[in-house]
mmCIF file of C-alpha atoms and ligand atoms in Angstrom:
data_model
loop_
_atom_site.group_PDB
_atom_site.id
_atom_site.type_symbol
_atom_site.label_atom_id
_atom_site.label_comp_id
_atom_site.label_asym_id
_atom_site.label_seq_id
_atom_site.Cartn_x
_atom_site.Cartn_y
_atom_site.Cartn_z
ATOM 1 C CA MET T 1 27.442 -27.557 48.223
ATOM 2 C CA ASP T 2 29.433 -24.502 48.818
ATOM 3 C CA THR T 3 29.061 -21.005 47.264
ATOM 4 C CA SER T 4 31.435 -21.539 44.528
ATOM 5 C CA PHE T 5 28.318 -22.760 42.795
ATOM 6 C CA VAL T 6 27.432 -19.144 42.363
ATOM 7 C CA LYS T 7 30.700 -18.417 40.678
ATOM 8 C CA THR T 8 30.059 -21.105 37.887
ATOM 9 C CA PRO T 9 29.858 -19.693 34.329
ATOM 10 C CA GLN T 10 26.226 -20.641 34.035
ATOM 11 C CA ILE T 11 25.211 -18.500 37.052
ATOM 12 C CA GLN T 12 27.644 -15.693 36.235
ATOM 13 C CA GLN T 13 26.059 -15.350 32.723
ATOM 14 C CA LEU T 14 22.446 -15.385 34.347
ATOM 15 C CA LEU T 15 23.678 -12.556 36.703
ATOM 16 C CA ASP T 16 25.107 -10.454 33.870
ATOM 17 C CA LYS T 17 21.951 -10.795 31.820
ATOM 18 C CA ALA T 18 19.603 -10.212 34.736
ATOM 19 C CA ALA T 19 21.383 -7.010 35.667
ATOM 20 C CA GLY T 20 21.068 -5.745 32.013
ATOM 21 C CA LEU T 21 24.857 -5.554 31.636
ATOM 22 C CA GLN T 22 24.582 -6.372 27.900
ATOM 23 C CA GLU T 23 22.029 -3.644 27.287
ATOM 24 C CA SER T 24 23.080 -0.201 26.398
ATOM 25 C CA GLY T 25 20.075 1.495 28.164
ATOM 26 C CA GLY T 26 19.463 1.772 31.749
ATOM 27 C CA ASN T 27 21.456 3.169 34.667
ATOM 28 C CA PRO T 28 25.059 1.671 34.940
ATOM 29 C CA ARG T 29 25.308 2.242 38.751
ATOM 30 C CA LEU T 30 22.022 0.510 39.382
ATOM 31 C CA LYS T 31 22.977 -2.450 37.138
ATOM 32 C CA ALA T 32 26.273 -2.946 39.164
ATOM 33 C CA ILE T 33 24.350 -2.863 42.436
ATOM 34 C CA VAL T 34 21.534 -5.065 41.284
ATOM 35 C CA ARG T 35 24.151 -7.589 40.030
ATOM 36 C CA ASP T 36 26.027 -7.563 43.442
ATOM 37 C CA LEU T 37 22.676 -7.761 45.458
ATOM 38 C CA THR T 38 21.428 -10.729 43.377
ATOM 39 C CA GLU T 39 24.680 -12.538 43.598
ATOM 40 C CA ALA T 40 24.788 -11.990 47.397
ATOM 41 C CA LEU T 41 21.311 -13.439 47.735
ATOM 42 C CA MET T 42 22.244 -16.241 45.671
ATOM 43 C CA ALA T 43 25.265 -17.015 47.695
ATOM 44 C CA LEU T 44 23.090 -16.650 50.881
ATOM 45 C CA ILE T 45 20.656 -19.326 49.492
ATOM 46 C CA VAL T 46 23.552 -21.669 48.987
ATOM 47 C CA ARG T 47 25.302 -20.962 52.334
ATOM 48 C CA HIS T 48 22.242 -21.650 54.298
ATOM 49 C CA ASP T 49 20.744 -24.199 51.755
ATOM 50 C CA ILE T 50 17.514 -22.163 51.808
ATOM 51 C CA SER T 51 14.629 -24.333 50.467
ATOM 52 C CA GLU T 52 12.151 -23.155 47.768
ATOM 53 C CA SER T 53 9.504 -23.063 50.588
ATOM 54 C CA GLU T 54 11.604 -21.023 52.778
ATOM 55 C CA PHE T 55 12.537 -18.717 50.057
ATOM 56 C CA TRP T 56 8.884 -17.960 49.111
ATOM 57 C CA LEU T 57 7.956 -17.542 52.818
ATOM 58 C CA ALA T 58 10.597 -14.761 52.873
ATOM 59 C CA MET T 59 9.026 -13.310 49.713
ATOM 60 C CA LYS T 60 5.687 -13.296 51.196
ATOM 61 C CA PHE T 61 6.868 -11.624 54.499
ATOM 62 C CA LEU T 62 8.566 -8.818 52.420
ATOM 63 C CA GLY T 63 5.452 -8.477 50.088
ATOM 64 C CA GLU T 64 2.939 -8.363 52.981
ATOM 65 C CA GLY T 65 5.280 -6.402 55.285
ATOM 66 C CA ALA T 66 6.079 -3.728 52.573
ATOM 67 C CA GLY T 67 3.836 -1.226 54.396
ATOM 68 C CA GLU T 68 5.986 -1.483 57.548
ATOM 69 C CA ILE T 69 9.415 -1.266 55.649
ATOM 70 C CA GLY T 70 10.221 1.944 57.533
ATOM 71 C CA LEU T 71 9.992 0.049 60.783
ATOM 72 C CA ILE T 72 11.761 -3.041 59.730
ATOM 73 C CA VAL T 73 14.752 -1.115 58.528
ATOM 74 C CA PRO T 74 15.484 0.407 61.899
ATOM 75 C CA GLY T 75 14.628 -2.855 63.768
ATOM 76 C CA SER T 76 16.989 -4.577 61.533
ATOM 77 C CA GLY T 77 19.868 -2.345 62.582
ATOM 78 C CA LEU T 78 20.303 -1.034 58.951
ATOM 79 C CA GLU T 79 19.207 2.563 59.799
ATOM 80 C CA HIS T 80 21.737 2.695 62.637
ATOM 81 C CA PHE T 81 24.359 1.315 60.299
ATOM 82 C CA LEU T 82 23.668 4.114 57.849
ATOM 83 C CA ASP T 83 24.499 6.577 60.727
ATOM 84 C CA LEU T 84 27.737 4.672 61.707
ATOM 85 C CA TYR T 85 28.798 4.584 58.062
ATOM 86 C CA MET T 86 28.355 8.392 57.757
ATOM 87 C CA ASP T 87 30.100 8.865 61.025
ATOM 88 C CA ALA T 88 32.953 6.774 59.837
ATOM 89 C CA LYS T 89 33.066 8.689 56.464
ATOM 90 C CA ASP T 90 33.145 12.012 58.448
ATOM 91 C CA ALA T 91 35.970 10.752 60.549
ATOM 92 C CA GLU T 92 37.875 9.695 57.442
ATOM 93 C CA ALA T 93 37.428 13.187 56.017
ATOM 94 C CA GLY T 94 38.563 14.777 59.270
ATOM 95 C CA ARG T 95 35.055 16.031 60.200
ATOM 96 C CA SER T 96 34.024 15.723 63.745
ATOM 97 C CA GLY T 97 32.176 17.656 66.484
ATOM 98 C CA GLY T 98 28.633 18.781 67.116
ATOM 99 C CA THR T 99 25.614 16.858 68.375
ATOM 100 C CA PRO T 100 25.675 13.186 67.232
ATOM 101 C CA ARG T 101 23.305 12.196 64.506
ATOM 102 C CA THR T 102 20.863 9.365 65.111
ATOM 103 C CA ILE T 103 18.014 7.613 63.101
ATOM 104 C CA GLU T 104 15.017 9.710 61.752
ATOM 105 C CA GLY T 105 12.679 6.651 62.027
ATOM 106 C CA PRO T 106 9.544 6.489 60.004
ATOM 107 C CA LEU T 107 7.189 8.771 61.682
ATOM 108 C CA TYR T 108 8.000 12.351 60.553
ATOM 109 C CA VAL T 109 5.290 14.315 58.866
ATOM 110 C CA ALA T 110 6.134 17.319 56.694
ATOM 111 C CA ASP T 111 4.753 20.803 56.841
ATOM 112 C CA ALA T 112 4.033 20.879 60.699
ATOM 113 C CA PRO T 113 2.819 24.248 61.929
ATOM 114 C CA LEU T 114 5.659 26.778 62.026
ATOM 115 C CA VAL T 115 5.804 28.679 65.313
ATOM 116 C CA GLU T 116 8.057 31.024 67.315
ATOM 117 C CA GLY T 117 8.801 31.590 70.877
ATOM 118 C CA ASN T 118 7.960 29.233 73.742
ATOM 119 C CA ALA T 119 5.979 26.716 71.581
ATOM 120 C CA ASP T 120 3.207 24.369 72.707
ATOM 121 C CA LEU T 121 3.566 21.299 70.607
ATOM 122 C CA SER T 122 0.504 19.513 71.932
ATOM 123 C CA SER T 123 -2.802 20.249 70.303
ATOM 124 C CA ASP T 124 -4.637 17.453 72.079
ATOM 125 C CA PRO T 125 -5.444 17.203 75.911
ATOM 126 C CA ASP T 126 -3.653 14.029 77.068
ATOM 127 C CA PRO T 127 -4.762 14.882 80.594
ATOM 128 C CA ASP T 128 -2.703 12.186 82.476
ATOM 129 C CA ALA T 129 0.606 13.045 80.968
ATOM 130 C CA GLN T 130 3.143 15.276 82.685
ATOM 131 C CA VAL T 131 4.041 18.514 80.933
ATOM 132 C CA LEU T 132 7.520 18.316 79.283
ATOM 133 C CA HIS T 133 9.514 21.488 79.262
ATOM 134 C CA MET T 134 12.525 21.435 76.954
ATOM 135 C CA THR T 135 14.961 24.337 76.661
ATOM 136 C CA GLY T 136 18.410 24.935 75.207
ATOM 137 C CA THR T 137 20.528 26.563 72.556
ATOM 138 C CA VAL T 138 21.433 25.883 68.928
ATOM 139 C CA THR T 139 25.062 26.927 68.266
ATOM 140 C CA GLY T 140 27.646 26.334 65.549
ATOM 141 C CA PRO T 141 31.187 24.993 65.786
ATOM 142 C CA GLU T 142 32.600 28.030 67.281
ATOM 143 C CA GLY T 143 29.721 28.340 69.829
ATOM 144 C CA GLU T 144 28.058 31.149 67.773
ATOM 145 C CA PRO T 145 24.279 31.193 68.077
ATOM 146 C CA VAL T 146 22.434 29.778 65.042
ATOM 147 C CA GLY T 147 19.669 32.358 64.966
ATOM 148 C CA ASP T 148 17.837 31.432 61.610
ATOM 149 C CA ALA T 149 17.483 27.779 62.584
ATOM 150 C CA ILE T 150 14.306 25.817 62.157
ATOM 151 C CA VAL T 151 13.920 23.141 64.680
ATOM 152 C CA HIS T 152 11.534 20.399 63.556
ATOM 153 C CA VAL T 153 10.187 18.431 66.740
ATOM 154 C CA TRP T 154 8.075 15.431 66.716
ATOM 155 C CA HIS T 155 7.309 12.827 69.478
ATOM 156 C CA ALA T 156 4.533 10.318 70.449
ATOM 157 C CA ASN T 157 1.792 10.942 72.955
ATOM 158 C CA SER T 158 1.514 9.258 76.478
ATOM 159 C CA LYS T 159 0.218 6.065 74.879
ATOM 160 C CA GLY T 160 3.269 5.839 72.610
ATOM 161 C CA TRP T 161 1.385 6.744 69.426
ATOM 162 C CA TYR T 162 2.321 9.370 66.887
ATOM 163 C CA SER T 163 -0.255 11.608 65.439
ATOM 164 C CA HIS T 164 -1.016 10.815 61.696
ATOM 165 C CA PHE T 165 0.009 7.190 62.459
ATOM 166 C CA ASP T 166 -2.201 6.544 65.290
ATOM 167 C CA PRO T 167 -4.523 3.493 64.800
ATOM 168 C CA THR T 168 -6.892 4.683 67.661
ATOM 169 C CA GLY T 169 -7.691 7.817 65.520
ATOM 170 C CA GLU T 170 -7.633 9.900 68.572
ATOM 171 C CA GLN T 171 -5.058 12.478 67.644
ATOM 172 C CA THR T 172 -5.429 15.629 65.474
ATOM 173 C CA PRO T 173 -2.928 15.737 62.490
ATOM 174 C CA PHE T 174 -0.109 17.591 63.996
ATOM 175 C CA ASN T 175 -0.409 16.746 67.725
ATOM 176 C CA ASN T 176 3.138 16.822 69.119
ATOM 177 C CA ARG T 177 4.679 18.107 65.855
ATOM 178 C CA ARG T 178 5.856 21.637 65.251
ATOM 179 C CA ARG T 179 8.566 23.538 63.349
ATOM 180 C CA ILE T 180 10.146 26.164 65.644
ATOM 181 C CA LYS T 181 11.634 29.215 64.144
ATOM 182 C CA LEU T 182 14.426 30.416 66.427
ATOM 183 C CA ALA T 183 15.023 34.006 67.582
ATOM 184 C CA PRO T 184 18.506 35.569 66.673
ATOM 185 C CA ASP T 185 19.953 34.343 70.092
ATOM 186 C CA GLY T 186 19.689 30.677 68.993
ATOM 187 C CA ARG T 187 17.535 29.708 71.966
ATOM 188 C CA TYR T 188 14.657 27.334 71.799
ATOM 189 C CA ALA T 189 11.892 26.414 74.267
ATOM 190 C CA PHE T 190 8.932 24.253 73.977
ATOM 191 C CA HIS T 191 6.435 22.315 76.113
ATOM 192 C CA SER T 192 4.407 19.431 75.320
ATOM 193 C CA ARG T 193 2.652 16.386 76.865
ATOM 194 C CA MET T 194 5.248 13.818 77.901
ATOM 195 C CA PRO T 195 5.719 11.080 75.417
ATOM 196 C CA SER T 196 5.824 7.320 76.431
ATOM 197 C CA GLY T 197 7.949 4.724 74.948
ATOM 198 C CA TYR T 198 6.882 3.312 71.487
ATOM 199 C CA SER T 199 6.126 -0.152 70.498
ATOM 200 C CA VAL T 200 5.721 -1.497 66.865
ATOM 201 C CA PRO T 201 2.014 -2.283 65.985
ATOM 202 C CA PRO T 202 1.049 -5.580 67.522
ATOM 203 C CA GLY T 203 0.820 -8.427 64.960
ATOM 204 C CA GLY T 204 2.336 -6.327 62.189
ATOM 205 C CA ALA T 205 5.387 -7.429 60.121
ATOM 206 C CA THR T 206 7.914 -5.927 62.300
ATOM 207 C CA ASP T 207 6.391 -7.471 65.452
ATOM 208 C CA GLN T 208 6.321 -10.905 63.703
ATOM 209 C CA LEU T 209 9.946 -10.565 62.745
ATOM 210 C CA MET T 210 11.048 -9.442 66.204
ATOM 211 C CA GLN T 211 9.261 -12.420 67.855
ATOM 212 C CA ALA T 212 10.774 -14.791 65.397
ATOM 213 C CA LEU T 213 14.252 -13.423 66.366
ATOM 214 C CA GLY T 214 13.316 -13.685 70.090
ATOM 215 C CA ARG T 215 13.438 -9.872 70.341
ATOM 216 C CA HIS T 216 10.999 -7.071 71.331
ATOM 217 C CA GLY T 217 9.839 -4.056 69.284
ATOM 218 C CA SER T 218 9.972 -1.369 71.924
ATOM 219 C CA ARG T 219 11.844 1.974 72.144
ATOM 220 C CA PRO T 220 12.465 4.235 75.116
ATOM 221 C CA ALA T 221 10.499 7.393 75.291
ATOM 222 C CA HIS T 222 12.113 9.979 72.876
ATOM 223 C CA VAL T 223 11.824 13.182 71.065
ATOM 224 C CA HIS T 224 12.928 13.610 67.351
ATOM 225 C CA PHE T 225 14.659 16.655 65.956
ATOM 226 C CA PHE T 226 15.697 17.843 62.462
ATOM 227 C CA ILE T 227 17.625 21.092 62.672
ATOM 228 C CA GLU T 228 18.126 23.038 59.634
ATOM 229 C CA ALA T 229 19.715 26.418 59.102
ATOM 230 C CA PRO T 230 21.526 28.263 56.157
ATOM 231 C CA GLY T 231 25.162 27.445 55.982
ATOM 232 C CA TYR T 232 24.868 24.476 58.425
ATOM 233 C CA ARG T 233 24.563 20.800 57.859
ATOM 234 C CA THR T 234 21.034 19.617 58.702
ATOM 235 C CA LEU T 235 21.152 17.494 61.844
ATOM 236 C CA THR T 236 18.814 14.538 62.336
ATOM 237 C CA THR T 237 18.733 13.392 65.843
ATOM 238 C CA GLN T 238 16.620 12.518 68.864
ATOM 239 C CA ILE T 239 16.870 12.423 72.563
ATOM 240 C CA ASN T 240 15.834 9.239 74.433
ATOM 241 C CA PHE T 241 14.961 9.517 78.109
ATOM 242 C CA GLY T 242 17.935 8.084 80.016
ATOM 243 C CA ASP T 243 15.684 6.891 82.836
ATOM 244 C CA ASP T 244 13.405 4.832 80.668
ATOM 245 C CA PRO T 245 13.538 0.923 81.104
ATOM 246 C CA PHE T 246 14.478 0.627 77.351
ATOM 247 C CA ALA T 247 17.097 3.219 77.322
ATOM 248 C CA ALA T 248 19.725 0.502 77.145
ATOM 249 C CA ASP T 249 17.616 -1.789 75.047
ATOM 250 C CA ASP T 250 16.132 0.071 72.060
ATOM 251 C CA PHE T 251 14.906 -2.289 69.397
ATOM 252 C CA ALA T 252 15.633 0.394 66.702
ATOM 253 C CA PHE T 253 19.250 1.159 67.966
ATOM 254 C CA GLY T 254 18.443 4.941 67.980
ATOM 255 C CA THR T 255 19.806 5.686 71.428
ATOM 256 C CA ARG T 256 23.348 7.042 71.503
ATOM 257 C CA GLU T 257 25.842 8.355 74.167
ATOM 258 C CA GLY T 258 25.297 12.127 74.563
ATOM 259 C CA LEU T 259 21.678 11.730 73.575
ATOM 260 C CA LEU T 260 20.225 10.272 76.855
ATOM 261 C CA PRO T 261 19.230 13.174 79.099
ATOM 262 C CA VAL T 262 17.277 12.265 82.238
ATOM 263 C CA PRO T 263 14.271 14.434 82.616
ATOM 264 C CA SER T 264 14.048 16.202 85.925
ATOM 265 C CA ARG T 265 10.503 15.253 87.147
ATOM 266 C CA GLN T 266 8.725 17.659 89.483
ATOM 267 C CA GLY T 267 5.149 17.223 90.173
ATOM 268 C CA ASP T 268 3.040 17.540 87.002
ATOM 269 C CA SER T 269 6.119 18.766 85.021
ATOM 270 C CA ALA T 270 9.389 17.328 83.728
ATOM 271 C CA TYR T 271 12.289 19.463 82.502
ATOM 272 C CA ILE T 272 15.002 18.738 79.964
ATOM 273 C CA ALA T 273 17.870 21.163 79.161
ATOM 274 C CA PHE T 274 19.610 20.276 76.027
ATOM 275 C CA ASP T 275 21.915 22.244 73.701
ATOM 276 C CA PHE T 276 22.418 21.346 70.134
ATOM 277 C CA GLN T 277 25.674 22.096 68.113
ATOM 278 C CA LEU T 278 25.642 22.038 64.396
ATOM 279 C CA GLN T 279 28.382 21.522 61.846
ATOM 280 C CA ARG T 280 29.023 23.777 59.040
ATOM 281 C CA ALA T 281 27.678 22.562 55.709
ATOM 282 C CA ALA T 282 30.425 21.437 53.236
ATOM 283 C CA THR T 283 27.915 21.310 50.273
ATOM 284 C CA ALA T 284 24.565 22.841 49.526
ATOM 285 C CA ALA T 285 23.118 19.275 49.761
ATOM 286 C CA GLU T 286 24.103 19.052 53.358
ATOM 287 C CA GLN T 287 21.825 21.994 54.177
ATOM 288 C CA GLY T 288 18.928 20.055 52.994
ATOM 289 C CA PHE T 289 17.076 16.813 53.966
ATOM 290 C CA SER T 290 17.889 13.393 52.649
ATOM 291 C CA ALA T 291 15.703 12.403 49.655
ATOM 292 C CA ARG T 292 13.762 9.900 51.741
ATOM 293 C CA SER T 293 10.125 9.998 51.045
ATOM 294 C CA ARG T 294 8.232 11.155 54.179
ATOM 295 C CA ALA T 295 4.572 11.342 54.956
ATOM 296 C CA GLU T 296 2.576 14.543 54.339
ATOM 297 C CA ALA T 297 -0.729 15.423 56.048
ATOM 298 C CA GLY T 298 -3.350 15.775 53.496
HETATM 299 C C1 DHB O 301 10.357 3.261 64.759
HETATM 300 C C2 DHB O 301 9.550 4.009 65.445
HETATM 301 C C3 DHB O 301 10.128 5.236 65.996
HETATM 302 O O1 DHB O 301 9.371 6.115 66.755
HETATM 303 C C4 DHB O 301 11.377 5.594 65.841
HETATM 304 O O2 DHB O 301 11.800 6.816 66.244
HETATM 305 C C5 DHB O 301 12.261 4.759 65.178
HETATM 306 C C6 DHB O 301 11.669 3.520 64.670
HETATM 307 C C7 DHB O 301 9.956 1.974 64.175
HETATM 308 O O3 DHB O 301 8.685 1.680 64.395
HETATM 309 O O4 DHB O 301 10.680 1.215 63.527
HETATM 310 FE FE1 FE O 302 10.201 7.797 67.169
#
């Protein structure tokens, strides 16, 4: 059978009713999206002749994997797609320049300690890890220092686990997480214990999906940033270590050209110099964060 089955009056009427098109209440935009989504799923079922058993296996996966949805989305390429879509819309609007955006990932925690000066991000010892020293500037489109920026930084520990999400329970809540308030010269500096690459929790939904696709669930070692400042567009980005074995094979598609510095490793220390450039905000909303729900320590 071909997908024209979905276009028969019987199925089209079912779709109209299921999306509430005949009801006066509800949200018209949501109705239109739900109708298209359901129709696309129906067409998918026909195109691949998905059986009842296969369909319910997929529902079971989604139900049981719901807690890992924030990991499945980057692994599926959808989170990177959102970046590519925003980039394409920017290009269409004639907006360019600045540090590339890349995925936030699921592991940010709000309200990390707000610090100034050369910040130490690591509250926990992690004795076998090198010390990472990262320095640079935050400037605007004309190269002007962005003095009242807040740089949110978060990264994994040397075992690849993030505080707050660490199944070993070994980390204090904001280990390797800070908000750094910049001085008027727009310079930032911090040091911390070197992160290792991250892998999805073994045996979890994302791991199962990756194995079924013949893929892995690993990322190169990386450091995440949000940079916010009045008048500027909030930047969501991360640097991935250019010399990591997974730098060219990131399961979450978060590595991007221009965001792959190679740490200079010297004895017990490693150094990265990296400058950020922000775009001006076109709207008040661009100065804020997306409405994504994020973890809070508590
Ligand atoms: C995932 C983990 C990360 O640390 C990240 O930056 C992006 C994605 C994940 O588990 O999917
Ligand atoms: Fe991450």
